[in-house]
mmCIF file of C-alpha atoms in Angstrom:
data_model
loop_
_atom_site.group_PDB
_atom_site.id
_atom_site.type_symbol
_atom_site.label_atom_id
_atom_site.label_comp_id
_atom_site.label_asym_id
_atom_site.label_seq_id
_atom_site.Cartn_x
_atom_site.Cartn_y
_atom_site.Cartn_z
ATOM 1 C CA UNK A 1 -94.807 44.533 -33.854
ATOM 2 C CA UNK A 2 -93.459 47.976 -34.484
ATOM 3 C CA UNK A 3 -92.275 50.872 -32.388
ATOM 4 C CA UNK A 4 -93.038 54.383 -33.506
ATOM 5 C CA UNK A 5 -90.977 57.516 -33.336
ATOM 6 C CA UNK A 6 -91.578 61.036 -34.612
ATOM 7 C CA UNK A 7 -88.952 63.467 -35.843
ATOM 8 C CA UNK A 8 -90.021 67.007 -36.451
ATOM 9 C CA UNK A 9 -88.954 70.491 -37.483
ATOM 10 C CA UNK A 10 -88.652 72.111 -34.079
ATOM 11 C CA UNK A 11 -89.297 75.585 -35.511
ATOM 12 C CA UNK A 12 -92.828 74.451 -36.513
ATOM 13 C CA UNK A 13 -93.879 72.500 -33.391
ATOM 14 C CA UNK A 14 -95.020 73.797 -29.975
ATOM 15 C CA UNK A 15 -92.618 73.008 -27.166
ATOM 16 C CA UNK A 16 -95.157 72.677 -24.301
ATOM 17 C CA UNK A 17 -96.060 68.985 -24.013
ATOM 18 C CA UNK A 18 -99.842 69.218 -24.181
ATOM 19 C CA UNK A 19 -99.718 71.727 -27.064
ATOM 20 C CA UNK A 20 -97.186 69.518 -28.851
ATOM 21 C CA UNK A 21 -99.504 66.492 -28.540
ATOM 22 C CA UNK A 22 -102.492 68.480 -29.845
ATOM 23 C CA UNK A 23 -100.301 69.667 -32.771
ATOM 24 C CA UNK A 24 -99.182 66.133 -33.534
ATOM 25 C CA UNK A 25 -102.652 64.608 -33.268
ATOM 26 C CA UNK A 26 -103.984 67.261 -35.655
ATOM 27 C CA UNK A 27 -101.091 66.627 -38.079
ATOM 28 C CA UNK A 28 -101.514 62.862 -37.807
ATOM 29 C CA UNK A 29 -105.031 63.033 -39.262
ATOM 30 C CA UNK A 30 -103.045 62.834 -42.543
ATOM 31 C CA UNK A 31 -105.760 64.907 -44.210
ATOM 32 C CA UNK A 32 -103.734 66.782 -46.836
ATOM 33 C CA UNK A 33 -103.537 65.869 -50.529
ATOM 34 C CA UNK A 34 -99.803 65.172 -50.373
ATOM 35 C CA UNK A 35 -98.112 61.848 -51.039
ATOM 36 C CA UNK A 36 -96.875 60.814 -47.567
ATOM 37 C CA UNK A 37 -94.133 58.680 -49.162
ATOM 38 C CA UNK A 38 -92.563 61.668 -50.929
ATOM 39 C CA UNK A 39 -90.164 64.249 -49.499
ATOM 40 C CA UNK A 40 -91.379 66.938 -51.861
ATOM 41 C CA UNK A 41 -92.615 69.931 -49.824
ATOM 42 C CA UNK A 42 -90.864 68.756 -46.624
ATOM 43 C CA UNK A 43 -88.586 71.095 -44.715
ATOM 44 C CA UNK A 44 -84.939 70.872 -45.714
ATOM 45 C CA UNK A 45 -83.597 69.624 -42.337
ATOM 46 C CA UNK A 46 -86.132 66.723 -42.458
ATOM 47 C CA UNK A 47 -85.189 65.972 -46.096
ATOM 48 C CA UNK A 48 -81.474 65.846 -45.130
ATOM 49 C CA UNK A 49 -82.294 63.589 -42.098
ATOM 50 C CA UNK A 50 -84.417 61.281 -44.237
ATOM 51 C CA UNK A 51 -81.876 60.991 -47.103
ATOM 52 C CA UNK A 52 -79.170 59.906 -44.622
ATOM 53 C CA UNK A 53 -81.381 57.547 -42.603
ATOM 54 C CA UNK A 54 -82.938 55.817 -45.621
ATOM 55 C CA UNK A 55 -79.478 54.616 -46.751
ATOM 56 C CA UNK A 56 -79.330 52.350 -43.679
ATOM 57 C CA UNK A 57 -83.022 51.929 -43.035
ATOM 58 C CA UNK A 58 -84.854 51.851 -46.362
ATOM 59 C CA UNK A 59 -88.483 52.810 -46.850
ATOM 60 C CA UNK A 60 -91.210 50.191 -47.036
ATOM 61 C CA UNK A 61 -92.978 52.193 -49.711
ATOM 62 C CA UNK A 62 -92.421 54.750 -52.439
ATOM 63 C CA UNK A 63 -89.354 55.853 -54.339
ATOM 64 C CA UNK A 64 -86.877 54.877 -51.616
ATOM 65 C CA UNK A 65 -88.113 51.293 -51.168
ATOM 66 C CA UNK A 66 -85.682 48.530 -52.180
ATOM 67 C CA UNK A 67 -86.383 46.503 -55.312
ATOM 68 C CA UNK A 68 -86.491 42.700 -55.526
ATOM 69 C CA UNK A 69 -82.822 42.421 -56.415
ATOM 70 C CA UNK A 70 -81.755 44.363 -53.323
ATOM 71 C CA UNK A 71 -83.791 41.999 -51.168
ATOM 72 C CA UNK A 72 -82.164 38.983 -52.807
ATOM 73 C CA UNK A 73 -78.665 40.449 -52.227
ATOM 74 C CA UNK A 74 -79.269 41.304 -48.571
ATOM 75 C CA UNK A 75 -81.450 38.805 -46.631
ATOM 76 C CA UNK A 76 -81.491 41.051 -43.564
ATOM 77 C CA UNK A 77 -82.733 44.096 -45.469
ATOM 78 C CA UNK A 78 -86.358 43.375 -44.798
ATOM 79 C CA UNK A 79 -85.896 43.605 -40.990
ATOM 80 C CA UNK A 80 -84.420 47.163 -41.443
ATOM 81 C CA UNK A 81 -87.384 48.582 -43.398
ATOM 82 C CA UNK A 82 -89.076 51.598 -41.858
ATOM 83 C CA UNK A 83 -92.609 52.661 -42.605
ATOM 84 C CA UNK A 84 -92.080 56.435 -43.130
ATOM 85 C CA UNK A 85 -94.993 58.847 -43.189
ATOM 86 C CA UNK A 86 -93.557 62.152 -44.419
ATOM 87 C CA UNK A 87 -95.383 65.446 -43.919
ATOM 88 C CA UNK A 88 -94.225 69.061 -44.342
ATOM 89 C CA UNK A 89 -92.973 69.437 -40.731
ATOM 90 C CA UNK A 90 -92.498 65.917 -39.466
ATOM 91 C CA UNK A 91 -91.585 62.315 -40.287
ATOM 92 C CA UNK A 92 -93.446 59.565 -38.449
ATOM 93 C CA UNK A 93 -91.655 56.216 -38.492
ATOM 94 C CA UNK A 94 -92.869 52.678 -37.716
ATOM 95 C CA UNK A 95 -89.798 50.529 -36.965
ATOM 96 C CA UNK A 96 -89.627 46.772 -36.470
ATOM 97 C CA UNK A 97 -89.178 45.992 -32.805
ATOM 98 C CA UNK A 98 -86.244 43.686 -33.585
ATOM 99 C CA UNK A 99 -84.111 46.619 -34.835
ATOM 100 C CA UNK A 100 -85.640 49.438 -32.843
ATOM 101 C CA UNK A 101 -82.807 49.942 -30.370
ATOM 102 C CA UNK A 102 -80.146 50.394 -33.060
ATOM 103 C CA UNK A 103 -82.516 52.420 -35.306
ATOM 104 C CA UNK A 104 -83.428 54.742 -32.356
ATOM 105 C CA UNK A 105 -79.744 55.378 -31.757
ATOM 106 C CA UNK A 106 -79.252 56.349 -35.388
ATOM 107 C CA UNK A 107 -82.425 58.482 -35.390
ATOM 108 C CA UNK A 108 -81.310 60.302 -32.291
ATOM 109 C CA UNK A 109 -77.847 60.885 -33.738
ATOM 110 C CA UNK A 110 -79.287 62.271 -36.976
ATOM 111 C CA UNK A 111 -81.906 64.397 -35.200
ATOM 112 C CA UNK A 112 -79.099 66.093 -33.306
ATOM 113 C CA UNK A 113 -77.054 66.434 -36.443
ATOM 114 C CA UNK A 114 -79.859 68.181 -38.368
ATOM 115 C CA UNK A 115 -81.275 70.175 -35.443
ATOM 116 C CA UNK A 116 -84.552 68.299 -35.325
ATOM 117 C CA UNK A 117 -86.804 67.406 -32.445
ATOM 118 C CA UNK A 118 -87.865 63.846 -31.831
ATOM 119 C CA UNK A 119 -90.556 62.119 -29.826
ATOM 120 C CA UNK A 120 -90.695 58.436 -28.800
ATOM 121 C CA UNK A 121 -94.291 57.492 -29.558
ATOM 122 C CA UNK A 122 -93.898 54.267 -27.563
ATOM 123 C CA UNK A 123 -93.890 56.406 -24.448
ATOM 124 C CA UNK A 124 -96.918 58.586 -25.077
ATOM 125 C CA UNK A 125 -98.397 60.002 -21.923
ATOM 126 C CA UNK A 126 -101.221 62.456 -22.025
ATOM 127 C CA UNK A 127 -99.812 64.627 -19.255
ATOM 128 C CA UNK A 128 -97.333 67.399 -18.612
ATOM 129 C CA UNK A 129 -94.580 64.837 -17.960
ATOM 130 C CA UNK A 130 -94.344 63.969 -21.689
ATOM 131 C CA UNK A 131 -90.772 64.146 -22.825
ATOM 132 C CA UNK A 132 -90.277 65.836 -26.174
ATOM 133 C CA UNK A 133 -86.607 66.104 -27.062
ATOM 134 C CA UNK A 134 -85.653 69.282 -28.773
ATOM 135 C CA UNK A 135 -81.889 69.204 -29.083
ATOM 136 C CA UNK A 136 -80.057 72.525 -29.403
ATOM 137 C CA UNK A 137 -76.577 71.027 -29.795
ATOM 138 C CA UNK A 138 -75.158 67.726 -30.921
ATOM 139 C CA UNK A 139 -73.611 65.124 -28.560
ATOM 140 C CA UNK A 140 -70.321 65.599 -30.328
ATOM 141 C CA UNK A 141 -70.369 69.309 -29.660
ATOM 142 C CA UNK A 142 -71.248 68.703 -26.035
ATOM 143 C CA UNK A 143 -68.442 66.181 -25.664
ATOM 144 C CA UNK A 144 -65.834 68.460 -27.333
ATOM 145 C CA UNK A 145 -66.614 71.994 -26.245
ATOM 146 C CA UNK A 146 -63.001 73.177 -26.645
ATOM 147 C CA UNK A 147 -62.726 72.773 -30.454
ATOM 148 C CA UNK A 148 -62.743 75.747 -32.825
ATOM 149 C CA UNK A 149 -65.857 74.300 -34.456
ATOM 150 C CA UNK A 150 -67.650 74.851 -31.172
ATOM 151 C CA UNK A 151 -67.010 78.568 -30.779
ATOM 152 C CA UNK A 152 -70.160 79.969 -29.212
ATOM 153 C CA UNK A 153 -70.837 76.680 -27.369
ATOM 154 C CA UNK A 154 -73.164 78.136 -24.736
ATOM 155 C CA UNK A 155 -75.068 80.145 -27.325
ATOM 156 C CA UNK A 156 -75.656 76.975 -29.350
ATOM 157 C CA UNK A 157 -76.695 75.080 -26.209
ATOM 158 C CA UNK A 158 -79.376 77.637 -25.458
ATOM 159 C CA UNK A 159 -80.586 77.951 -29.046
ATOM 160 C CA UNK A 160 -78.884 81.151 -30.044
ATOM 161 C CA UNK A 161 -76.646 81.437 -33.033
ATOM 162 C CA UNK A 162 -72.991 81.695 -32.061
#
């Protein structure tokens, strides 16, 4: 059994829940000619997110999938594989239920780090109560608002450049 999560370029996706779901369902027809295992043509924040996540949670398929030797050297590697479907504006991930909690924590951390939105596909509700997380500021920045790095804290929080 897998649990699915979506990470997306928030500048490309609608923010209103019903419009977001329509956008996602249209995108998830996977109708383009692209290779959905390849990061070529994907927005840079998503590429950066993927390149960091795939180090800990390798891809099931494509260029970033482990080889036989890697599986032999790490018996737990198979449980950490993620089925990535990579599009221009989003990355859809199928994650083994056994590692989903720890993987979700890492995904959330990296989504904040790279300024991406994310959506827990396990909790899909076709109503206006759908929660689509579109972070404006990282948890670290929220927890340490007094540092020099965080000059313009309120501007960042509300999506304006500080």
